[in-house]
Amino acid sequence: MPDFAQLDREHVWHPFTQQQGWSEEEPLVIERGEGSYLYDTEGRRYLDGTAALWCNVHGHRHPTIDRAVHEQLDRVAHTTMLGLSHPGATELAARLVEIAPEGLSRVFYSDSGSTAAEIALKIAFQYQQQRGETGRTRFVRLREAYHGDTIGSVSVGGIDLFHSTYRPLLFETHVAEPGDAADLERVLTAHGDEVAAVVVEPLVQGAAGILVQPEGYLRAARELCDRFGVLLVCDEVATGFGRTGTMFASEQEGVAPDLMCLAKGITGGYLPLAATLATEEIYEGFLGSYEEFKTFFHGHTYTGNPLACAAALANLDVFEQERTLERLQPKIALLEGLLVEVAAIPEVAEVRQKGFMVGVDLGPHDAALRMGHRVTVEARERGAFIRPLGNTIVLMPPLSISEDGLRELVAIASESIRAAVASAPVDLPQAA
Ligand SMILES: *Cc1c(COP(=O)(O)O)cnc(C)c1O
């Protein structure tokens, strides 16, 4: 067997990773998965506490999704959506429209959450231009927002650690306080007539550390957008496909956005695929004779890939066959109960939860301590793979995890937090 760890150290550059620290540690090389578990090249087993970075839904190697991808492979792996269609893309579009909030009737495919957000921004901007609202060139973003890593999606992001380096490259935006409808009203009152769209992560700001918005905020945002003639973009890349307990988070507030971004869970965590859904009204704003040049000039090579569409259709089949959302509800309640004990751990500052999105915040620690990372190292030794966001430990298992699996994950997280804090080299600072 080749020395994969050595090859990794010599040639691979990992995302969101300080390579200096990475190369000093033994990399975890995962060879296969089964259900909620991952197995490394040494045969060691880990509970997948990140659901393959927030995208796995029904577990690894689900027979229905495996079969769908195999069957598509026997037909064709990839063609193009530029000038061609294929059965999977058409069927999937119809099914996404069927389950999406009211009014979203058109599906524009791409291949990552970042591109889904980027596309929503470009559609919103061009739509406003083409309907004569030429002054609407700005976007309102929320502080602490995350919409991906391309320059457009970073422009509407607000996590300084990730985004501040690129400020000189980004377009200007107006910023509103997350979860604060009065602040959004203030921003729109001051700048409403120059705003094309307000961009939000509905209910939960994931990458910010699982920040849960107060009830009613999304509905208020929808009302304000209507009042000021501004589009509402809901980025459901993290929250979509059951993560918050309903198929889409927007449903919980009865909100239908004008544009909705989907990725992560769309293929059940199998293959890269994304979709930006739009209303018929927006779609019609792009219609015209060719020489009017109202075309949406955007498209990626692997857009609407047939293997990915096959996985996405099977993902929706499994939601129905296994009554995933119904069976998720008691597990959400169990998780809530288990987290009460986690919140009682003295080293834990705050626990935040919405459905199957959990952030265990360890409070402020010196960055050099890498407290979140320490916890994940401890967790790995105890048989779970988790990944922190700074000093927040994120728990985001596949929706299909068993109740015992959930208990195991929370127990490992709790033990790992205690062990990490106990073994940290200096005393905990008491304040930020
Ligand atoms: C992960 C995420 C993205 C980016 O998706 P990628 O597929 O990683 O590009 C965008 N928006 C939200 C809310 C996300 O959580």
CSV table of C-alpha atoms and ligand atoms in Angstrom, one decimal:
chain,number,residue,atom,x,y,z
A,1,MET,CA,0.0,0.0,0.0
A,2,PRO,CA,1.4,3.5,-0.8
A,3,ASP,CA,2.1,5.7,2.1
A,4,PHE,CA,-0.9,8.0,1.6
A,5,ALA,CA,0.0,10.1,4.6
A,6,GLN,CA,3.4,10.9,3.1
A,7,LEU,CA,1.9,11.6,-0.3
A,8,ASP,CA,-0.6,13.9,1.3
A,9,ARG,CA,2.1,15.8,3.2
A,10,GLU,CA,4.2,16.1,0.0
A,11,HIS,CA,1.6,17.2,-2.5
A,12,VAL,CA,-1.9,18.1,-1.1
A,13,TRP,CA,-3.0,21.6,0.0
A,14,HIS,CA,-6.1,21.3,2.2
A,15,PRO,CA,-9.1,23.7,2.3
A,16,PHE,CA,-9.4,26.0,5.4
A,17,THR,CA,-6.2,24.4,6.8
A,18,GLN,CA,-3.0,25.8,8.2
A,19,GLN,CA,-0.7,23.4,6.4
A,20,GLN,CA,2.1,23.9,8.9
A,21,GLY,CA,0.1,22.4,11.7
A,22,TRP,CA,-1.5,19.8,9.4
A,23,SER,CA,1.9,18.4,8.3
A,24,GLU,CA,3.0,18.0,11.9
A,25,GLU,CA,0.0,15.7,12.7
A,26,GLU,CA,-0.8,12.3,11.4
A,27,PRO,CA,-3.5,12.8,8.7
A,28,LEU,CA,-6.7,10.8,8.9
A,29,VAL,CA,-7.0,8.9,5.6
A,30,ILE,CA,-10.5,7.7,5.1
A,31,GLU,CA,-10.9,4.7,2.8
A,32,ARG,CA,-14.6,3.9,3.1
A,33,GLY,CA,-17.9,4.7,4.8
A,34,GLU,CA,-21.0,2.8,6.0
A,35,GLY,CA,-24.1,4.5,7.4
A,36,SER,CA,-22.9,7.1,10.0
A,37,TYR,CA,-19.4,5.6,10.2
A,38,LEU,CA,-16.1,6.3,8.4
A,39,TYR,CA,-13.2,3.8,8.2
A,40,ASP,CA,-9.6,4.8,7.7
A,41,THR,CA,-6.9,2.9,5.9
A,42,GLU,CA,-5.9,1.2,9.1
A,43,GLY,CA,-9.4,-0.1,9.5
A,44,ARG,CA,-10.2,2.2,12.5
A,45,ARG,CA,-13.8,3.4,12.7
A,46,TYR,CA,-15.1,6.9,13.3
A,47,LEU,CA,-18.5,8.3,13.8
A,48,ASP,CA,-19.1,10.9,11.1
A,49,GLY,CA,-20.0,13.9,13.3
A,50,THR,CA,-19.8,16.3,10.4
A,51,ALA,CA,-21.9,14.4,7.9
A,52,ALA,CA,-19.1,14.8,5.3
A,53,LEU,CA,-19.0,18.5,6.1
A,54,TRP,CA,-22.8,19.0,6.4
A,55,CYS,CA,-23.9,17.3,3.3
A,56,ASN,CA,-24.6,13.7,4.1
A,57,VAL,CA,-28.2,13.0,4.7
A,58,HIS,CA,-29.1,9.2,4.7
A,59,GLY,CA,-25.7,7.8,5.6
A,60,HIS,CA,-22.8,6.6,3.6
A,61,ARG,CA,-23.3,3.9,1.0
A,62,HIS,CA,-27.0,4.0,1.0
A,63,PRO,CA,-28.2,1.2,-1.3
A,64,THR,CA,-30.8,3.3,-3.1
A,65,ILE,CA,-28.4,6.2,-3.9
A,66,ASP,CA,-25.6,3.8,-4.7
A,67,ARG,CA,-27.8,1.9,-7.2
A,68,ALA,CA,-29.1,5.1,-8.8
A,69,VAL,CA,-25.5,6.4,-9.5
A,70,HIS,CA,-24.4,2.9,-10.8
A,71,GLU,CA,-27.4,2.8,-13.2
A,72,GLN,CA,-26.7,6.3,-14.5
A,73,LEU,CA,-23.1,5.3,-15.0
A,74,ASP,CA,-24.3,2.6,-17.3
A,75,ARG,CA,-26.0,5.3,-19.5
A,76,VAL,CA,-23.7,8.3,-19.5
A,77,ALA,CA,-21.6,10.1,-16.9
A,78,HIS,CA,-21.6,13.6,-18.2
A,79,THR,CA,-22.7,15.6,-21.2
A,80,THR,CA,-23.6,19.3,-20.9
A,81,MET,CA,-26.6,21.6,-20.0
A,82,LEU,CA,-25.4,24.2,-22.5
A,83,GLY,CA,-27.5,23.3,-25.6
A,84,LEU,CA,-28.6,19.9,-24.3
A,85,SER,CA,-30.9,18.5,-21.7
A,86,HIS,CA,-31.1,15.0,-20.0
A,87,PRO,CA,-33.8,13.1,-18.2
A,88,GLY,CA,-32.4,13.4,-14.7
A,89,ALA,CA,-32.1,17.2,-14.8
A,90,THR,CA,-35.7,17.6,-16.0
A,91,GLU,CA,-37.2,15.3,-13.4
A,92,LEU,CA,-35.1,16.7,-10.6
A,93,ALA,CA,-36.1,20.3,-11.5
A,94,ALA,CA,-39.8,19.3,-11.4
A,95,ARG,CA,-39.4,17.6,-8.0
A,96,LEU,CA,-37.4,20.4,-6.5
A,97,VAL,CA,-40.1,22.9,-7.6
A,98,GLU,CA,-42.8,20.5,-6.1
A,99,ILE,CA,-41.1,20.6,-2.6
A,100,ALA,CA,-39.8,24.1,-2.6
A,101,PRO,CA,-41.7,27.1,-1.1
A,102,GLU,CA,-44.6,28.5,-3.1
A,103,GLY,CA,-43.7,30.4,-6.2
A,104,LEU,CA,-40.3,29.1,-6.9
A,105,SER,CA,-40.8,27.5,-10.4
A,106,ARG,CA,-37.4,27.6,-12.2
A,107,VAL,CA,-34.2,25.7,-11.5
A,108,PHE,CA,-30.7,26.9,-12.5
A,109,TYR,CA,-28.1,24.2,-11.9
A,110,SER,CA,-24.5,24.6,-10.9
A,111,ASP,CA,-22.1,22.5,-8.8
A,112,SER,CA,-21.4,24.1,-5.4
A,113,GLY,CA,-23.0,26.2,-2.7
A,114,SER,CA,-20.7,29.1,-3.6
A,115,THR,CA,-21.8,29.0,-7.3
A,116,ALA,CA,-25.5,28.7,-6.2
A,117,ALA,CA,-25.0,31.9,-4.2
A,118,GLU,CA,-23.0,33.6,-6.9
A,119,ILE,CA,-25.7,32.8,-9.4
A,120,ALA,CA,-28.5,34.2,-7.1
A,121,LEU,CA,-26.5,37.5,-6.9
A,122,LYS,CA,-26.0,37.8,-10.6
A,123,ILE,CA,-29.6,36.9,-11.4
A,124,ALA,CA,-30.9,39.4,-8.8
A,125,PHE,CA,-28.6,42.2,-10.2
A,126,GLN,CA,-29.4,41.5,-13.9
A,127,TYR,CA,-33.1,41.1,-13.2
A,128,GLN,CA,-33.2,44.6,-11.6
A,129,GLN,CA,-31.3,46.1,-14.4
A,130,GLN,CA,-33.5,44.5,-17.1
A,131,ARG,CA,-36.7,45.6,-15.5
A,132,GLY,CA,-35.4,49.2,-15.4
A,133,GLU,CA,-34.5,49.4,-11.7
A,134,THR,CA,-31.0,50.4,-12.8
A,135,GLY,CA,-30.2,52.0,-9.4
A,136,ARG,CA,-30.6,48.7,-7.6
A,137,THR,CA,-27.0,47.7,-7.7
A,138,ARG,CA,-26.3,46.9,-4.1
A,139,PHE,CA,-26.9,43.9,-1.8
A,140,VAL,CA,-27.7,43.8,1.9
A,141,ARG,CA,-25.8,41.1,3.8
A,142,LEU,CA,-25.9,40.1,7.4
A,143,ARG,CA,-22.9,40.4,9.7
A,144,GLU,CA,-21.3,36.9,10.3
A,145,ALA,CA,-22.9,35.6,7.1
A,146,TYR,CA,-21.4,32.8,5.0
A,147,HIS,CA,-22.4,32.1,1.4
A,148,GLY,CA,-19.2,30.5,0.0
A,149,ASP,CA,-15.7,31.3,-1.0
A,150,THR,CA,-15.9,32.8,-4.5
A,151,ILE,CA,-15.4,36.6,-4.7
A,152,GLY,CA,-19.1,37.4,-5.1
A,153,SER,CA,-20.3,35.0,-2.4
A,154,VAL,CA,-17.5,36.4,-0.1
A,155,SER,CA,-18.7,39.9,-0.9
A,156,VAL,CA,-22.0,39.1,0.8
A,157,GLY,CA,-20.2,37.2,3.6
A,158,GLY,CA,-19.3,38.7,6.9
A,159,ILE,CA,-16.9,36.4,8.8
A,160,ASP,CA,-13.8,38.5,9.3
A,161,LEU,CA,-11.5,35.6,9.9
A,162,PHE,CA,-12.3,34.1,6.5
A,163,HIS,CA,-13.2,37.3,4.5
A,164,SER,CA,-11.2,40.4,5.7
A,165,THR,CA,-8.1,39.6,3.7
A,166,TYR,CA,-10.1,39.9,0.5
A,167,ARG,CA,-11.9,43.1,1.3
A,168,PRO,CA,-10.1,45.2,-1.4
A,169,LEU,CA,-11.4,42.7,-4.1
A,170,LEU,CA,-15.0,42.7,-2.9
A,171,PHE,CA,-18.0,44.8,-4.1
A,172,GLU,CA,-19.6,47.1,-1.6
A,173,THR,CA,-22.6,46.0,0.4
A,174,HIS,CA,-24.8,47.3,3.2
A,175,VAL,CA,-24.6,45.3,6.4
A,176,ALA,CA,-27.4,44.5,8.8
A,177,GLU,CA,-27.3,42.9,12.2
A,178,PRO,CA,-28.3,39.2,12.1
A,179,GLY,CA,-31.6,38.4,13.7
A,180,ASP,CA,-32.5,42.1,14.2
A,181,ALA,CA,-35.5,43.1,12.0
A,182,ALA,CA,-35.3,46.7,13.3
A,183,ASP,CA,-31.8,47.0,12.0
A,184,LEU,CA,-32.7,45.6,8.6
A,185,GLU,CA,-35.5,48.1,8.5
A,186,ARG,CA,-33.0,50.9,9.3
A,187,VAL,CA,-30.7,49.8,6.5
A,188,LEU,CA,-33.5,49.5,4.0
A,189,THR,CA,-35.0,52.9,5.0
A,190,ALA,CA,-31.6,54.5,4.4
A,191,HIS,CA,-30.6,52.6,1.2
A,192,GLY,CA,-33.6,50.7,0.1
A,193,ASP,CA,-33.9,52.2,-3.4
A,194,GLU,CA,-30.4,51.2,-4.3
A,195,VAL,CA,-30.7,47.6,-3.1
A,196,ALA,CA,-31.3,44.7,-5.5
A,197,ALA,CA,-31.6,42.0,-2.8
A,198,VAL,CA,-31.2,41.0,0.8
A,199,VAL,CA,-29.2,37.8,1.2
A,200,VAL,CA,-29.8,35.6,4.3
A,201,GLU,CA,-29.2,32.2,5.7
A,202,PRO,CA,-32.7,31.3,6.9
A,203,LEU,CA,-33.1,30.5,10.7
A,204,VAL,CA,-29.4,29.6,11.3
A,205,GLN,CA,-26.1,31.1,10.3
A,206,GLY,CA,-24.1,27.9,10.0
A,207,ALA,CA,-20.4,28.8,9.4
A,208,ALA,CA,-20.7,31.7,11.9
A,209,GLY,CA,-20.9,29.0,14.6
A,210,ILE,CA,-24.5,27.8,14.4
A,211,LEU,CA,-26.1,31.2,15.3
A,212,VAL,CA,-29.8,30.7,15.6
A,213,GLN,CA,-32.0,33.6,14.7
A,214,PRO,CA,-35.0,34.6,16.9
A,215,GLU,CA,-38.4,33.4,15.8
A,216,GLY,CA,-40.1,35.7,13.4
A,217,TYR,CA,-37.0,37.3,12.0
A,218,LEU,CA,-37.2,35.6,8.5
A,219,ARG,CA,-40.8,36.5,8.2
A,220,ALA,CA,-40.0,40.1,9.1
A,221,ALA,CA,-37.2,40.2,6.6
A,222,ARG,CA,-39.7,38.9,3.9
A,223,GLU,CA,-42.1,41.7,4.8
A,224,LEU,CA,-39.4,44.4,4.7
A,225,CYS,CA,-38.2,43.2,1.3
A,226,ASP,CA,-41.7,43.4,0.0
A,227,ARG,CA,-42.2,46.9,1.5
A,228,PHE,CA,-39.0,48.2,-0.1
A,229,GLY,CA,-39.4,46.4,-3.5
A,230,VAL,CA,-36.2,44.3,-2.8
A,231,LEU,CA,-35.7,40.6,-3.6
A,232,LEU,CA,-35.1,38.1,-0.8
A,233,VAL,CA,-32.4,35.5,-1.4
A,234,CYS,CA,-32.5,32.5,1.0
A,235,ASP,CA,-29.3,30.6,1.1
A,236,GLU,CA,-30.5,27.1,2.1
A,237,VAL,CA,-27.2,25.5,1.2
A,238,ALA,CA,-26.6,24.3,4.8
A,239,THR,CA,-30.2,24.4,6.1
A,240,GLY,CA,-31.9,22.6,3.2
A,241,PHE,CA,-32.8,18.9,3.0
A,242,GLY,CA,-34.0,18.4,6.5
A,243,ARG,CA,-31.1,19.9,8.5
A,244,THR,CA,-33.4,22.1,10.7
A,245,GLY,CA,-36.2,19.6,10.9
A,246,THR,CA,-38.2,20.6,7.9
A,247,MET,CA,-37.3,20.1,4.3
A,248,PHE,CA,-36.3,23.8,4.0
A,249,ALA,CA,-35.8,26.2,6.9
A,250,SER,CA,-37.9,28.9,5.2
A,251,GLU,CA,-41.0,26.7,5.6
A,252,GLN,CA,-40.9,27.1,9.4
A,253,GLU,CA,-41.7,30.8,9.0
A,254,GLY,CA,-44.0,30.4,6.1
A,255,VAL,CA,-41.6,32.3,3.9
A,256,ALA,CA,-41.2,32.0,0.2
A,257,PRO,CA,-38.0,33.7,-1.1
A,258,ASP,CA,-37.6,35.1,-4.6
A,259,LEU,CA,-34.4,33.1,-5.0
A,260,MET,CA,-33.2,30.1,-3.1
A,261,CYS,CA,-29.8,28.5,-3.1
A,262,LEU,CA,-29.4,24.7,-2.7
A,263,ALA,CA,-26.3,22.5,-2.6
A,264,LYS,CA,-24.8,20.4,0.2
A,265,GLY,CA,-27.6,17.9,1.0
A,266,ILE,CA,-29.1,18.0,-2.5
A,267,THR,CA,-27.4,14.7,-3.5
A,268,GLY,CA,-27.6,13.2,-0.1
A,269,GLY,CA,-23.9,14.1,0.2
A,270,TYR,CA,-22.8,12.0,-2.8
A,271,LEU,CA,-21.8,14.3,-5.6
A,272,PRO,CA,-21.3,18.0,-6.2
A,273,LEU,CA,-24.5,19.6,-7.4
A,274,ALA,CA,-26.2,22.9,-6.7
A,275,ALA,CA,-29.4,24.7,-7.7
A,276,THR,CA,-30.6,28.2,-7.6
A,277,LEU,CA,-34.4,28.4,-7.7
A,278,ALA,CA,-36.2,31.4,-9.0
A,279,THR,CA,-39.7,32.7,-9.3
A,280,GLU,CA,-41.5,32.8,-12.6
A,281,GLU,CA,-41.5,36.6,-12.4
A,282,ILE,CA,-37.7,36.7,-12.2
A,283,TYR,CA,-37.4,34.1,-15.0
A,284,GLU,CA,-39.6,36.1,-17.3
A,285,GLY,CA,-37.5,39.1,-16.7
A,286,PHE,CA,-34.8,37.3,-18.7
A,287,LEU,CA,-37.0,36.5,-21.7
A,288,GLY,CA,-36.6,38.5,-25.0
A,289,SER,CA,-35.4,38.1,-28.5
A,290,TYR,CA,-31.7,37.0,-28.7
A,291,GLU,CA,-30.4,40.4,-29.8
A,292,GLU,CA,-31.9,42.1,-26.7
A,293,PHE,CA,-29.2,40.2,-24.8
A,294,LYS,CA,-31.3,39.5,-21.8
A,295,THR,CA,-29.8,36.0,-21.7
A,296,PHE,CA,-28.3,34.9,-18.4
A,297,PHE,CA,-24.8,34.5,-19.5
A,298,HIS,CA,-23.6,32.1,-16.9
A,299,GLY,CA,-22.9,28.3,-16.8
A,300,HIS,CA,-20.3,25.9,-15.5
A,301,THR,CA,-18.9,22.9,-17.4
A,302,TYR,CA,-20.3,20.3,-14.9
A,303,THR,CA,-23.6,22.1,-14.3
A,304,GLY,CA,-26.4,19.6,-13.8
A,305,ASN,CA,-24.2,16.6,-14.1
A,306,PRO,CA,-26.3,13.5,-14.8
A,307,LEU,CA,-24.6,11.3,-12.1
A,308,ALA,CA,-25.2,14.0,-9.5
A,309,CYS,CA,-28.9,14.4,-10.7
A,310,ALA,CA,-29.4,10.7,-10.4
A,311,ALA,CA,-28.1,10.8,-6.8
A,312,ALA,CA,-30.3,13.8,-6.0
A,313,LEU,CA,-33.4,12.1,-7.3
A,314,ALA,CA,-32.6,9.0,-5.2
A,315,ASN,CA,-32.0,11.3,-2.2
A,316,LEU,CA,-35.5,12.6,-2.6
A,317,ASP,CA,-36.8,9.0,-3.0
A,318,VAL,CA,-35.2,8.0,0.2
A,319,PHE,CA,-36.8,11.0,2.0
A,320,GLU,CA,-40.2,9.5,1.0
A,321,GLN,CA,-39.4,5.8,1.4
A,322,GLU,CA,-37.8,6.1,4.8
A,323,ARG,CA,-40.1,9.0,6.0
A,324,THR,CA,-36.8,10.7,7.0
A,325,LEU,CA,-38.3,14.0,8.3
A,326,GLU,CA,-41.0,12.2,10.4
A,327,ARG,CA,-38.4,9.9,11.9
A,328,LEU,CA,-36.0,12.8,12.5
A,329,GLN,CA,-38.4,14.6,15.0
A,330,PRO,CA,-37.9,12.2,18.0
A,331,LYS,CA,-34.1,12.3,17.3
A,332,ILE,CA,-34.1,16.1,17.4
A,333,ALA,CA,-35.9,15.9,20.8
A,334,LEU,CA,-33.4,13.3,22.1
A,335,LEU,CA,-30.5,15.5,20.9
A,336,GLU,CA,-32.1,18.5,22.7
A,337,GLY,CA,-32.2,16.4,25.9
A,338,LEU,CA,-28.6,15.2,25.6
A,339,LEU,CA,-27.4,18.7,25.0
A,340,VAL,CA,-28.8,19.9,28.4
A,341,GLU,CA,-26.0,17.9,30.0
A,342,VAL,CA,-23.4,19.3,27.6
A,343,ALA,CA,-24.5,22.8,28.5
A,344,ALA,CA,-23.9,22.0,32.2
A,345,ILE,CA,-20.2,21.2,31.6
A,346,PRO,CA,-18.4,24.1,33.2
A,347,GLU,CA,-16.0,24.5,30.2
A,348,VAL,CA,-19.0,25.1,27.9
A,349,ALA,CA,-20.1,28.7,27.5
A,350,GLU,CA,-23.2,28.1,25.3
A,351,VAL,CA,-25.0,25.4,23.3
A,352,ARG,CA,-26.9,26.4,20.2
A,353,GLN,CA,-29.2,24.0,18.4
A,354,LYS,CA,-31.7,24.1,15.5
A,355,GLY,CA,-32.8,20.6,14.5
A,356,PHE,CA,-29.7,18.6,13.6
A,357,MET,CA,-27.4,21.7,13.6
A,358,VAL,CA,-25.5,22.0,16.8
A,359,GLY,CA,-22.8,24.4,18.0
A,360,VAL,CA,-21.2,23.9,21.4
A,361,ASP,CA,-19.4,27.1,22.2
A,362,LEU,CA,-16.4,26.9,24.5
A,363,GLY,CA,-16.3,30.7,24.9
A,364,PRO,CA,-13.3,32.9,24.2
A,365,HIS,CA,-9.8,31.3,24.3
A,366,ASP,CA,-6.5,32.4,23.1
A,367,ALA,CA,-6.3,31.5,19.4
A,368,ALA,CA,-2.9,29.9,19.9
A,369,LEU,CA,-4.5,27.3,22.2
A,370,ARG,CA,-6.5,26.0,19.3
A,371,MET,CA,-9.1,24.8,21.8
A,372,GLY,CA,-11.6,23.7,19.1
A,373,HIS,CA,-9.0,21.7,17.3
A,374,ARG,CA,-7.8,20.1,20.6
A,375,VAL,CA,-11.3,18.9,21.2
A,376,THR,CA,-11.4,17.3,17.7
A,377,VAL,CA,-8.1,15.6,18.3
A,378,GLU,CA,-9.5,14.1,21.5
A,379,ALA,CA,-12.7,13.0,19.7
A,380,ARG,CA,-10.7,11.2,17.0
A,381,GLU,CA,-9.0,9.1,19.7
A,382,ARG,CA,-12.4,8.3,21.0
A,383,GLY,CA,-13.8,7.3,17.6
A,384,ALA,CA,-15.5,10.3,16.2
A,385,PHE,CA,-14.7,12.8,13.5
A,386,ILE,CA,-15.8,16.3,14.3
A,387,ARG,CA,-14.6,19.7,13.1
A,388,PRO,CA,-14.7,23.0,15.0
A,389,LEU,CA,-15.5,26.5,13.9
A,390,GLY,CA,-13.0,28.4,16.0
A,391,ASN,CA,-13.9,27.6,19.6
A,392,THR,CA,-17.3,26.2,18.7
A,393,ILE,CA,-17.6,22.4,18.4
A,394,VAL,CA,-20.0,21.6,15.6
A,395,LEU,CA,-22.2,18.5,15.7
A,396,MET,CA,-23.9,17.8,12.4
A,397,PRO,CA,-24.4,14.0,12.0
A,398,PRO,CA,-26.3,12.4,9.0
A,399,LEU,CA,-30.0,12.7,9.5
A,400,SER,CA,-30.1,8.9,9.4
A,401,ILE,CA,-27.9,8.4,12.5
A,402,SER,CA,-29.5,6.0,15.1
A,403,GLU,CA,-30.5,7.1,18.6
A,404,ASP,CA,-27.5,5.1,19.9
A,405,GLY,CA,-25.2,6.8,17.4
A,406,LEU,CA,-26.5,10.2,18.6
A,407,ARG,CA,-25.8,9.3,22.3
A,408,GLU,CA,-22.4,8.1,21.3
A,409,LEU,CA,-21.6,11.3,19.4
A,410,VAL,CA,-22.7,13.6,22.3
A,411,ALA,CA,-20.9,11.5,24.9
A,412,ILE,CA,-17.6,11.6,22.9
A,413,ALA,CA,-18.0,15.3,22.4
A,414,SER,CA,-18.5,15.9,26.1
A,415,GLU,CA,-15.5,13.7,27.1
A,416,SER,CA,-13.4,15.4,24.5
A,417,ILE,CA,-14.2,18.9,25.7
A,418,ARG,CA,-13.3,18.0,29.3
A,419,ALA,CA,-10.1,16.2,28.2
A,420,ALA,CA,-9.1,19.1,25.8
A,421,VAL,CA,-9.6,21.8,28.4
A,422,ALA,CA,-7.8,19.7,31.1
A,423,SER,CA,-4.8,19.1,28.9
A,424,ALA,CA,-4.4,22.7,27.5
A,425,PRO,CA,-1.0,24.1,28.3
A,426,VAL,CA,-2.1,27.3,30.1
A,427,ASP,CA,-4.9,28.3,32.3
A,428,LEU,CA,-8.1,29.4,30.6
A,429,PRO,CA,-8.4,33.1,30.1
A,430,GLN,CA,-11.5,34.3,31.8
A,431,ALA,CA,-12.5,36.9,29.3
A,432,ALA,CA,-12.2,37.8,25.7
B,1,LIG,C1,-21.3,25.6,2.8
B,1,LIG,C2,-22.1,26.8,2.4
B,1,LIG,C3,-22.0,27.5,1.2
B,1,LIG,C4,-20.9,27.1,0.2
B,1,LIG,O1,-21.1,25.8,-0.3
B,1,LIG,P1,-19.8,25.1,-1.1
B,1,LIG,O2,-20.5,23.9,-1.7
B,1,LIG,O3,-18.8,24.8,0.0
B,1,LIG,O4,-19.3,26.1,-2.1
B,1,LIG,C5,-22.8,28.5,0.9
B,1,LIG,N1,-23.7,28.9,1.8
B,1,LIG,C6,-23.9,28.3,3.0
B,1,LIG,C7,-25.0,28.8,3.9
B,1,LIG,C8,-23.1,27.2,3.4
B,1,LIG,O5,-23.2,26.7,4.6
